[in-house]
Amino acid sequence: MGLKGTALGESRVEKLKNCIVYRSRMKLWIIRVTTSVLLWICLVQLTILGETWGPRVLKGWPSCFSHESTSLLVVKSSPAVPARVLPPKRVYRNNGYLMVSCNGGLNQMRSAICDMVAIARYLNVTLIVPELDKTSFWADPSEFQDIFDVDHFITSVRDEVRILKELPPRLKKRVELGTIHTMAPISWSDISYYHNQILPLIRKHKVVHLNRTDARLANNGQPMEIQKLRCRVNFGALKFTPQIEELGRKVIRLLREEGPFMVLHLRYEMDMLAFSGCTQGCNKEEVEELTRMRYAYPWWKEKVINSDLKRRDGLCPLTPEETALTLRALDIDPSIQVYIAAGEIYGGERRMANLAAAYPNLVRKETLLEPSELRFFQNHSSQMAALDYLVSLESDIFVPTYDGNMAKVVEGHRRYLGYKKTILLHRRLLVDLIDQHNGGSLTWDEFSTAVKEAHVERMGNPIQRLVIQDRPKEEDYFYSNPCECLESSYEDETLSNI
C-alpha cells in the first residue's frame, strides 16, 4: 500500500513538472511572438516617421550624431568611367513635401526646376521630382527621367535638399484621391513670399502642389545662397540622360570635323508666329492659317495683333531673310557651318532661300544623323530641344533671332562657360535699318557699319544684370545673366548696362 502511494505521488510530481515545463515553453513562445510583432510595429512606425520627419538612418540618411554625415561617399563605376564623389546628405527636420508641375517648353521648365529646388531648400521641405508639361502646344509625353539623369539630379544636390522620385505611399494615396492642396504661386515673388505664404500651407496640409512654376521666383534681391543654388542646379544637377548626351557629342564631333560652326536659333516656327502674331513676309493664306491657330488656343490671350507695329517695337523674331542680311552685315564668314537649332521653319524652302544662298553650309541634326538615331526622339520636342541645347553650348558662335527661353538660358550658360561669343540681336534697331536699306536710303556699307556698331557690346561679354524696381518682367532674366555665379570671371572687367 505504501509503495503504491509512493508511486502515485511520484506520478503526480512528474505530471506537475511536465505541466510547468509546458507552461514555460508556452510563455516563451508567446513572448517571442509578441516581441516579433512589437519589433515589426516599431519598424513600420520608424519608417513612417522617417518619411514624415525627414532623413533618418532607416532611409539611408546619416544620424545627426554620426561622423559619417560629414564624409564624402564615392559612387563605384566601371573602369572606363571615373568614380563620382557624392556630397554628404544634409540632415534637417522635414516640414513637408512639395510637388511641382512645370509648364512650357524645355528651357522654361529647366529654369523653373532650378527655382523649385532653391525654394524647397529654403523651406526645409522634401521636393518630389518635378512633373513636366504634357499639355502645351508641343504635347510632349516625356517624363523627367526621359530628358534628365534623375539619379544624378537627386544625388548631386543631396547636401542641400532631399529629393524623392515619388511621395510616400500614404500621401500618394491622397494625391490619387485628389485631396491635396493645389495652387499657382504669384509670379516674380521674393523668397520671403514662399516662407510666409507657402510654408504654412505645407505644414498644414503636409504636401502642397504648385501647378505653375514659370517665372515664380524674382530675378533680383534674393539671398546669395539662393542665387548660387539656382546656378548649381542649372549648371550641374540638370544633366541630360546618357542617351541624349551621347548623341549630342556625336553631332558636335561631326561638326568639328568640318571646322568652326555657328548655331542659329531661328525661332521662325509656326507656333511662335501664331503666338506672336508676327506675319512679316507671309502670304495671305499663311496669315489666315496663323490667325486660326492663335484663336484655337484659349490660353494664348492676345488675339488681335498688329504685326507691323509689333515688328517695329522689336517684338517679333527676325525672319530668315532679315537674319541673312544681319549675318552678312556682321561679316560672318559665308563658308562657316550654320547649324539650325529649331523645329520646322514656317514657309519651308521658300522662306529659307535667301539664308541658304548667303550661307550654303546649312545643317540640322536631321541632316547630320541617320533617321534610326533620331527615331526615339521623334514626337518628343523636349528631347530634340535638348540635343540643340548641347550643340548650342559648344558652338563657336550662338545667334538667337528671338529672346525666348532657350535663347536666354543658353546665353546664361555660355556666359558661365567663359563668355563664349553670343550675338544678341537688337531687333528693334535692326528692322529699322533693314527697312532703310531695302528702301534705298542706306547703302550696303552704311547699313553694315550701323549693324556692327549696334552690336559691339552685344556679344555675350560681361555686363551687370539690369534691375528695374517694381517691374520684374522688364528686368534682365536671371538665367540669361546669373551675375552672382560669374563674379570670379567678370570682377576684373568693366561692367556696364546695355
Short mmCIF file of C-alpha atoms in Angstrom, two decimals, residues 15-477:
data_model
loop_
_atom_site.label_atom_id
_atom_site.label_comp_id
_atom_site.label_asym_id
_atom_site.label_seq_id
_atom_site.Cartn_x
_atom_site.Cartn_y
_atom_site.Cartn_z
CA LYS A 15 2.91 15.39 -14.32
CA LEU A 16 3.30 18.65 -12.40
CA LYS A 17 6.86 19.05 -13.72
CA ASN A 18 5.68 18.38 -17.29
CA CYS A 19 2.90 20.91 -16.87
CA ILE A 20 5.34 23.52 -15.58
CA VAL A 21 7.72 22.87 -18.48
CA TYR A 22 4.85 23.06 -20.95
CA ARG A 23 3.62 26.33 -19.48
CA SER A 24 7.17 27.73 -19.52
CA ARG A 25 7.56 26.82 -23.16
CA MET A 26 4.17 28.39 -23.95
CA LYS A 27 5.16 31.60 -22.16
CA LEU A 28 8.47 31.66 -24.03
CA TRP A 29 6.71 31.11 -27.34
CA ILE A 30 4.16 33.86 -26.55
CA ILE A 31 6.97 36.23 -25.56
CA ARG A 32 8.81 35.51 -28.78
CA VAL A 33 5.71 36.08 -30.93
CA THR A 34 4.79 39.24 -29.02
CA THR A 35 8.33 40.58 -29.30
CA SER A 36 8.41 39.90 -33.04
CA VAL A 37 5.07 41.69 -33.52
CA LEU A 38 6.23 44.67 -31.46
CA LEU A 39 9.52 44.88 -33.35
CA TRP A 40 7.65 44.79 -36.65
CA ILE A 41 5.28 47.55 -35.49
CA CYS A 42 8.25 49.64 -34.34
CA LEU A 43 9.97 49.14 -37.69
CA VAL A 44 6.85 50.26 -39.57
CA GLN A 45 6.41 53.28 -37.30
CA LEU A 46 10.06 54.26 -37.66
CA THR A 47 9.76 54.04 -41.44
CA ILE A 48 6.69 56.29 -41.38
CA LEU A 49 8.46 58.71 -39.06
CA GLY A 50 11.40 58.66 -41.42
CA GLU A 51 9.13 59.83 -44.23
CA THR A 52 7.38 62.40 -42.03
CA TRP A 53 10.22 63.94 -40.08
CA GLY A 54 12.98 63.92 -42.65
CA PRO A 55 16.17 61.94 -43.21
CA ARG A 56 16.85 59.08 -40.84
CA VAL A 57 19.07 56.01 -40.69
CA LEU A 58 16.35 53.71 -41.98
CA LYS A 59 16.05 55.81 -45.13
CA GLY A 60 19.77 55.79 -45.78
CA TRP A 61 20.36 59.21 -44.23
CA PRO A 62 23.06 59.51 -41.55
CA SER A 63 22.15 60.20 -37.96
CA CYS A 64 22.61 63.70 -36.55
CA PHE A 65 25.32 62.27 -34.31
CA SER A 66 27.06 60.18 -36.94
CA HIS A 67 30.55 61.18 -38.06
CA GLU A 68 29.61 59.75 -41.46
CA SER A 69 27.40 62.76 -42.12
CA THR A 70 30.47 64.90 -42.79
CA SER A 71 32.21 62.47 -45.08
CA LEU A 72 32.01 62.18 -48.85
CA LEU A 73 30.77 58.99 -50.48
CA VAL A 74 32.16 57.62 -53.72
CA VAL A 75 29.88 56.00 -56.29
CA LYS A 76 31.55 52.95 -57.81
CA SER A 77 31.53 52.78 -61.58
CA SER A 78 33.08 50.86 -64.42
CA PRO A 79 36.85 51.25 -65.04
CA ALA A 80 36.11 53.33 -68.15
CA VAL A 81 34.12 55.88 -66.14
CA PRO A 82 35.81 57.66 -63.22
CA ALA A 83 34.17 57.30 -59.81
CA ARG A 84 31.87 60.16 -58.85
CA VAL A 85 32.20 61.71 -55.41
CA LEU A 86 28.85 62.45 -53.82
CA PRO A 87 28.31 65.29 -51.36
CA PRO A 88 27.22 64.39 -47.81
CA LYS A 89 23.49 64.22 -47.20
CA ARG A 90 22.01 67.19 -45.43
CA VAL A 91 20.13 66.43 -42.21
CA TYR A 92 17.17 68.62 -41.34
CA ARG A 93 13.69 68.38 -39.88
CA ASN A 94 11.35 67.96 -42.83
CA ASN A 95 8.49 70.46 -42.91
CA GLY A 96 6.54 68.52 -45.54
CA TYR A 97 6.51 67.75 -49.24
CA LEU A 98 6.50 69.97 -52.32
CA MET A 99 5.13 68.73 -55.64
CA VAL A 100 5.53 70.85 -58.78
CA SER A 101 4.12 70.68 -62.30
CA CYS A 102 6.25 72.63 -64.76
CA ASN A 103 4.70 74.40 -67.72
CA GLY A 104 6.08 75.43 -71.10
CA GLY A 105 8.93 74.20 -73.26
CA LEU A 106 12.18 72.56 -72.19
CA ASN A 107 14.08 75.65 -71.11
CA GLN A 108 11.12 77.30 -69.43
CA MET A 109 10.76 74.12 -67.40
CA ARG A 110 14.52 73.93 -66.82
CA SER A 111 14.71 77.33 -65.14
CA ALA A 112 11.55 76.57 -63.16
CA ILE A 113 13.10 73.36 -61.81
CA CYS A 114 16.12 75.33 -60.60
CA ASP A 115 13.80 77.77 -58.82
CA MET A 116 11.82 74.98 -57.16
CA VAL A 117 14.95 73.27 -55.81
CA ALA A 118 16.06 76.57 -54.28
CA ILE A 119 12.62 77.14 -52.77
CA ALA A 120 12.48 73.60 -51.34
CA ARG A 121 15.91 74.12 -49.78
CA TYR A 122 14.90 77.41 -48.21
CA LEU A 123 11.66 75.96 -46.78
CA ASN A 124 13.31 72.74 -45.50
CA VAL A 125 10.84 70.54 -47.37
CA THR A 126 11.25 67.40 -49.45
CA LEU A 127 10.92 68.00 -53.19
CA ILE A 128 9.28 65.37 -55.38
CA VAL A 129 10.90 65.01 -58.82
CA PRO A 130 9.08 67.60 -60.96
CA GLU A 131 6.35 66.67 -63.39
CA LEU A 132 6.92 68.02 -66.92
CA ASP A 133 4.34 69.72 -69.12
CA LYS A 134 2.48 67.35 -71.44
CA THR A 135 -0.44 69.60 -72.39
CA SER A 136 1.29 72.54 -74.07
CA PHE A 137 1.36 73.14 -77.81
CA TRP A 138 4.08 70.51 -78.28
CA ALA A 139 2.19 67.77 -76.38
CA ASP A 140 5.45 66.05 -75.46
CA PRO A 141 4.78 62.93 -73.32
CA SER A 142 8.36 62.87 -71.94
CA GLU A 143 8.81 62.35 -68.22
CA PHE A 144 11.62 63.97 -66.20
CA GLN A 145 13.75 60.82 -66.41
CA ASP A 146 13.35 60.75 -70.22
CA ILE A 147 15.22 64.05 -70.51
CA PHE A 148 17.34 64.44 -67.37
CA ASP A 149 19.53 62.00 -65.46
CA VAL A 150 17.19 61.68 -62.48
CA ASP A 151 19.63 59.87 -60.17
CA HIS A 152 22.32 62.48 -60.82
CA PHE A 153 19.76 65.21 -60.15
CA ILE A 154 18.84 63.71 -56.77
CA THR A 155 22.33 62.88 -55.53
CA SER A 156 24.22 65.93 -56.77
CA VAL A 157 22.30 68.33 -54.50
CA ARG A 158 21.61 65.99 -51.60
CA ASP A 159 23.69 68.17 -49.29
CA GLU A 160 21.16 70.95 -49.89
CA VAL A 161 17.75 69.37 -50.30
CA ARG A 162 16.11 65.97 -50.12
CA ILE A 163 14.52 64.90 -53.41
CA LEU A 164 12.34 61.80 -53.84
CA LYS A 165 11.06 60.19 -57.02
CA GLU A 166 7.57 59.91 -55.55
CA LEU A 167 5.58 60.64 -52.42
CA PRO A 168 5.41 58.14 -49.53
CA PRO A 169 2.50 55.69 -50.04
CA ARG A 170 0.10 57.27 -47.54
CA LEU A 171 0.49 60.72 -49.14
CA LYS A 172 0.45 59.31 -52.65
CA LYS A 173 -2.99 57.92 -51.86
CA ARG A 174 -4.21 61.44 -51.10
CA VAL A 175 -2.95 62.60 -54.50
CA GLU A 176 -4.83 59.79 -56.20
CA LEU A 177 -7.98 60.82 -54.33
CA GLY A 178 -7.45 64.46 -55.34
CA THR A 179 -7.34 65.71 -51.75
CA ILE A 180 -4.05 67.64 -51.82
CA HIS A 181 -3.75 71.42 -51.80
CA THR A 182 -3.01 72.71 -55.33
CA MET A 183 -2.22 76.30 -56.29
CA ALA A 184 -0.20 78.56 -58.58
CA PRO A 185 2.23 80.82 -56.70
CA ILE A 186 2.45 84.52 -57.53
CA SER A 187 4.88 85.35 -60.34
CA TRP A 188 8.23 87.05 -59.64
CA SER A 189 7.85 86.54 -55.89
CA ASP A 190 10.59 87.17 -53.39
CA ILE A 191 11.81 84.11 -51.48
CA SER A 192 10.17 85.53 -48.34
CA TYR A 193 6.77 85.04 -50.02
CA TYR A 194 7.37 81.29 -50.01
CA HIS A 195 8.39 81.36 -46.36
CA ASN A 196 5.42 83.47 -45.24
CA GLN A 197 2.68 82.16 -47.55
CA ILE A 198 3.60 78.72 -48.88
CA LEU A 199 5.39 77.15 -45.90
CA PRO A 200 2.38 77.47 -43.53
CA LEU A 201 0.27 75.68 -46.15
CA ILE A 202 2.81 72.86 -46.40
CA ARG A 203 2.86 72.48 -42.63
CA LYS A 204 -0.93 72.41 -42.55
CA HIS A 205 -1.53 70.05 -45.48
CA LYS A 206 1.77 68.05 -45.30
CA VAL A 207 2.01 68.27 -49.09
CA VAL A 208 1.39 71.20 -51.47
CA HIS A 209 1.24 71.00 -55.25
CA LEU A 210 2.39 74.05 -57.26
CA ASN A 211 0.76 73.65 -60.66
CA ARG A 212 2.56 76.51 -62.46
CA THR A 213 6.24 77.19 -61.93
CA ASP A 214 7.43 79.52 -64.69
CA ALA A 215 8.90 82.85 -63.50
CA ARG A 216 7.72 82.32 -59.93
CA LEU A 217 10.94 83.44 -58.25
CA ALA A 218 12.19 87.01 -58.66
CA ASN A 219 15.39 87.74 -60.59
CA ASN A 220 16.94 90.08 -58.07
CA GLY A 221 17.05 90.79 -54.35
CA GLN A 222 17.37 87.14 -53.32
CA PRO A 223 19.87 85.85 -50.70
CA MET A 224 23.22 84.97 -52.26
CA GLU A 225 22.92 81.30 -51.23
CA ILE A 226 19.62 81.07 -53.12
CA GLN A 227 21.15 82.55 -56.28
CA LYS A 228 24.17 80.25 -56.03
CA LEU A 229 21.92 77.21 -55.62
CA ARG A 230 19.87 78.17 -58.69
CA CYS A 231 23.12 78.17 -60.67
CA ARG A 232 24.36 74.94 -59.13
CA VAL A 233 21.22 73.13 -60.20
CA ASN A 234 21.21 74.65 -63.68
CA PHE A 235 24.87 74.08 -64.47
CA GLY A 236 25.47 70.88 -62.50
CA ALA A 237 22.43 68.94 -61.35
CA LEU A 238 20.36 69.16 -64.53
CA LYS A 239 22.36 66.81 -66.69
CA PHE A 240 20.69 65.23 -69.71
CA THR A 241 20.30 61.48 -69.95
CA PRO A 242 23.31 59.46 -71.20
CA GLN A 243 21.48 58.77 -74.48
CA ILE A 244 20.93 62.48 -75.18
CA GLU A 245 24.45 63.39 -74.07
CA GLU A 246 25.99 60.71 -76.29
CA LEU A 247 24.03 61.79 -79.36
CA GLY A 248 24.83 65.45 -78.66
CA ARG A 249 28.54 64.63 -78.52
CA LYS A 250 28.26 62.86 -81.85
CA VAL A 251 26.64 65.88 -83.54
CA ILE A 252 29.33 68.18 -82.12
CA ARG A 253 32.09 65.81 -83.28
CA LEU A 254 30.66 65.69 -86.82
CA LEU A 255 30.51 69.47 -86.95
CA ARG A 256 34.02 69.91 -85.54
CA GLU A 257 35.43 67.56 -88.17
CA GLU A 258 34.35 70.09 -90.80
CA GLY A 259 35.68 73.16 -88.96
CA PRO A 260 34.11 76.04 -86.99
CA PHE A 261 30.34 76.20 -86.70
CA MET A 262 27.68 78.69 -85.67
CA VAL A 263 24.36 77.77 -84.10
CA LEU A 264 21.47 79.84 -85.38
CA HIS A 265 18.41 79.57 -83.15
CA LEU A 266 15.99 80.54 -85.90
CA ARG A 267 12.75 80.89 -83.98
CA TYR A 268 10.60 81.06 -87.09
CA GLU A 269 8.29 78.15 -86.43
CA MET A 270 4.54 78.07 -86.84
CA ASP A 271 3.70 78.14 -83.13
CA MET A 272 5.90 81.18 -82.47
CA LEU A 273 4.43 83.13 -85.39
CA ALA A 274 0.86 82.25 -84.40
CA PHE A 275 1.50 83.14 -80.76
CA SER A 276 3.30 86.43 -81.50
CA GLY A 277 1.12 87.43 -84.45
CA CYS A 278 4.22 88.22 -86.48
CA THR A 279 3.49 87.67 -90.18
CA GLN A 280 6.23 89.64 -91.97
CA GLY A 281 6.82 88.06 -95.39
CA CYS A 282 3.87 85.64 -95.13
CA ASN A 283 1.29 85.40 -97.90
CA LYS A 284 -2.46 85.83 -97.36
CA GLU A 285 -3.14 82.12 -96.87
CA GLU A 286 -0.35 81.82 -94.29
CA VAL A 287 -1.61 84.86 -92.36
CA GLU A 288 -5.08 83.30 -92.19
CA GLU A 289 -3.65 79.96 -91.08
CA LEU A 290 -1.61 81.56 -88.30
CA THR A 291 -4.64 83.58 -87.14
CA ARG A 292 -6.81 80.45 -86.95
CA MET A 293 -4.15 78.73 -84.92
CA ARG A 294 -3.95 81.63 -82.48
CA TYR A 295 -7.70 81.53 -81.87
CA ALA A 296 -7.61 77.76 -81.44
CA TYR A 297 -5.58 78.02 -78.22
CA PRO A 298 -7.62 79.77 -75.49
CA TRP A 299 -4.60 80.30 -73.22
CA TRP A 300 -2.96 82.47 -75.90
CA LYS A 301 -4.76 85.55 -74.59
CA GLU A 302 -3.84 88.14 -77.23
CA LYS A 303 -5.91 87.52 -80.36
CA VAL A 304 -5.99 90.73 -82.41
CA ILE A 305 -2.37 91.70 -83.15
CA ASN A 306 -0.89 94.42 -85.35
CA SER A 307 2.09 92.61 -86.88
CA ASP A 308 3.73 95.72 -88.36
CA LEU A 309 3.60 97.62 -85.06
CA LYS A 310 4.90 94.66 -83.10
CA ARG A 311 7.77 94.22 -85.55
CA ARG A 312 8.77 97.90 -85.30
CA ASP A 313 8.87 97.53 -81.49
CA GLY A 314 11.34 94.65 -81.85
CA LEU A 315 8.88 92.08 -80.50
CA CYS A 316 8.98 89.71 -83.49
CA PRO A 317 11.55 87.04 -84.28
CA LEU A 318 13.68 88.01 -87.26
CA THR A 319 12.60 86.39 -90.49
CA PRO A 320 15.08 84.13 -92.35
CA GLU A 321 15.54 86.95 -94.91
CA GLU A 322 16.25 89.54 -92.18
CA THR A 323 18.61 87.11 -90.49
CA ALA A 324 20.62 86.57 -93.68
CA LEU A 325 21.08 90.33 -94.13
CA THR A 326 22.12 90.76 -90.49
CA LEU A 327 24.72 87.98 -90.54
CA ARG A 328 26.23 89.32 -93.75
CA ALA A 329 26.36 92.83 -92.28
CA LEU A 330 28.24 91.45 -89.26
CA ASP A 331 30.80 89.91 -91.63
CA ILE A 332 30.07 86.32 -90.54
CA ASP A 333 32.14 84.08 -92.84
CA PRO A 334 29.82 82.75 -95.62
CA SER A 335 31.66 79.41 -95.56
CA ILE A 336 31.01 78.72 -91.86
CA GLN A 337 28.74 75.82 -90.98
CA VAL A 338 25.39 77.12 -89.76
CA TYR A 339 23.55 74.65 -87.54
CA ILE A 340 19.82 75.46 -87.44
CA ALA A 341 18.59 74.86 -83.91
CA ALA A 342 14.84 74.96 -84.42
CA GLY A 343 11.83 72.98 -85.44
CA GLU A 344 10.31 73.12 -88.92
CA ILE A 345 10.70 76.61 -90.40
CA TYR A 346 7.35 78.07 -91.44
CA GLY A 347 7.23 78.51 -95.19
CA GLY A 348 9.86 75.86 -95.77
CA GLU A 349 12.42 76.20 -98.54
CA ARG A 350 10.74 79.34 -99.95
CA ARG A 351 11.48 81.27 -96.75
CA MET A 352 14.94 79.72 -96.31
CA ALA A 353 16.11 80.52 -99.87
CA ASN A 354 17.88 83.81 -99.07
CA LEU A 355 19.60 82.39 -96.00
CA ALA A 356 20.71 79.28 -97.90
CA ALA A 357 22.11 81.44 -100.72
CA ALA A 358 24.12 83.58 -98.28
CA TYR A 359 25.24 80.63 -96.11
CA PRO A 360 25.19 77.44 -98.17
CA ASN A 361 26.59 75.22 -95.38
CA LEU A 362 23.29 74.97 -93.55
CA VAL A 363 22.92 71.81 -91.46
CA ARG A 364 20.46 70.37 -88.99
CA LYS A 365 20.53 67.36 -86.70
CA GLU A 366 18.28 65.62 -89.21
CA THR A 367 20.92 66.02 -91.93
CA LEU A 368 23.86 65.01 -89.72
CA LEU A 369 22.32 61.92 -88.13
CA GLU A 370 20.75 58.78 -89.51
CA PRO A 371 16.93 58.53 -89.18
CA SER A 372 17.41 55.48 -86.95
CA GLU A 373 19.44 57.58 -84.50
CA LEU A 374 16.61 60.08 -84.12
CA ARG A 375 13.78 57.55 -84.15
CA PHE A 376 13.38 57.51 -80.37
CA PHE A 377 13.37 61.32 -80.25
CA GLN A 378 10.60 61.80 -82.80
CA ASN A 379 7.44 63.40 -81.39
CA HIS A 380 9.41 64.34 -78.28
CA SER A 381 10.10 68.02 -78.81
CA SER A 382 11.84 68.49 -75.45
CA GLN A 383 14.33 65.71 -76.17
CA MET A 384 15.03 67.19 -79.61
CA ALA A 385 15.46 70.61 -77.97
CA ALA A 386 17.91 69.04 -75.51
CA LEU A 387 20.11 67.98 -78.44
CA ASP A 388 20.02 71.52 -79.84
CA TYR A 389 20.86 72.87 -76.37
CA LEU A 390 24.03 70.76 -76.14
CA VAL A 391 25.18 71.77 -79.62
CA SER A 392 24.41 75.43 -78.87
CA LEU A 393 26.63 75.39 -75.80
CA GLU A 394 29.61 74.11 -77.79
CA SER A 395 29.28 76.31 -80.86
CA ASP A 396 31.86 78.93 -81.82
CA ILE A 397 29.07 81.49 -82.19
CA PHE A 398 25.49 81.37 -80.93
CA VAL A 399 22.89 83.65 -82.56
CA PRO A 400 19.27 83.62 -81.37
CA THR A 401 16.78 85.51 -83.54
CA TYR A 402 14.30 85.89 -80.68
CA ASP A 403 14.78 86.22 -76.92
CA GLY A 404 12.71 83.20 -75.92
CA ASN A 405 13.52 80.84 -73.08
CA MET A 406 16.09 78.76 -74.97
CA ALA A 407 17.91 81.88 -76.15
CA LYS A 408 18.03 83.25 -72.60
CA VAL A 409 19.09 80.06 -70.84
CA VAL A 410 21.76 79.20 -73.45
CA GLU A 411 23.04 82.79 -73.26
CA GLY A 412 23.48 82.47 -69.50
CA HIS A 413 25.08 79.03 -69.76
CA ARG A 414 27.58 80.30 -72.34
CA ARG A 415 28.44 83.21 -70.03
CA TYR A 416 29.08 80.65 -67.29
CA LEU A 417 31.37 78.70 -69.64
CA GLY A 418 33.63 81.72 -70.14
CA TYR A 419 31.61 84.34 -72.01
CA LYS A 420 31.55 82.39 -75.26
CA LYS A 421 30.56 84.53 -78.25
CA THR A 422 26.79 85.03 -78.25
CA ILE A 423 25.41 87.67 -80.61
CA LEU A 424 22.34 89.24 -79.00
CA LEU A 425 20.49 90.87 -81.87
CA HIS A 426 18.99 94.32 -81.34
CA ARG A 427 15.80 93.57 -83.24
CA ARG A 428 14.09 96.95 -82.88
CA LEU A 429 17.09 98.74 -84.35
CA LEU A 430 17.76 96.04 -86.94
CA VAL A 431 14.32 96.09 -88.56
CA ASP A 432 14.55 99.88 -88.91
CA LEU A 433 17.99 99.61 -90.53
CA ILE A 434 16.84 96.77 -92.79
CA ASP A 435 13.80 98.77 -93.94
CA GLN A 436 16.03 101.77 -94.68
CA HIS A 437 18.47 99.60 -96.64
CA ASN A 438 15.71 97.84 -98.59
CA GLY A 439 14.13 101.24 -99.26
CA GLY A 440 17.36 102.59 -100.73
CA SER A 441 18.10 105.22 -98.08
CA LEU A 442 21.11 103.28 -96.70
CA THR A 443 23.89 101.87 -98.84
CA TRP A 444 25.24 98.44 -98.00
CA ASP A 445 28.38 99.87 -96.40
CA GLU A 446 26.32 102.30 -94.30
CA PHE A 447 23.96 99.52 -93.30
CA SER A 448 26.79 97.12 -92.39
CA THR A 449 28.64 99.75 -90.36
CA ALA A 450 25.49 100.66 -88.42
CA VAL A 451 24.77 96.98 -87.65
CA LYS A 452 28.32 96.38 -86.41
CA GLU A 453 28.31 99.47 -84.20
CA ALA A 454 24.98 98.47 -82.67
CA HIS A 455 26.33 95.07 -81.61
CA VAL A 456 29.79 95.85 -80.27
CA GLU A 457 28.57 95.41 -76.69
CA ARG A 458 26.09 92.63 -77.50
CA MET A 459 28.43 89.66 -77.87
CA GLY A 460 27.84 87.93 -74.55
CA ASN A 461 30.52 89.97 -72.82
CA PRO A 462 30.47 90.67 -69.04
CA ILE A 463 27.65 93.02 -68.11
CA GLN A 464 25.68 93.81 -64.97
CA ARG A 465 22.16 92.40 -64.85
CA LEU A 466 19.55 95.11 -65.32
CA VAL A 467 17.38 95.76 -62.23
CA ILE A 468 14.09 97.67 -62.52
CA GLN A 469 12.31 98.14 -59.21
CA ASP A 470 8.61 97.12 -59.26
CA ARG A 471 8.86 95.96 -62.90
CA PRO A 472 10.40 92.47 -62.71
CA LYS A 473 9.14 91.41 -66.15
CA GLU A 474 11.27 94.14 -67.73
CA GLU A 475 14.44 93.20 -65.86
CA ASP A 476 17.19 91.08 -67.34
CA TYR A 477 16.30 87.45 -66.75
#
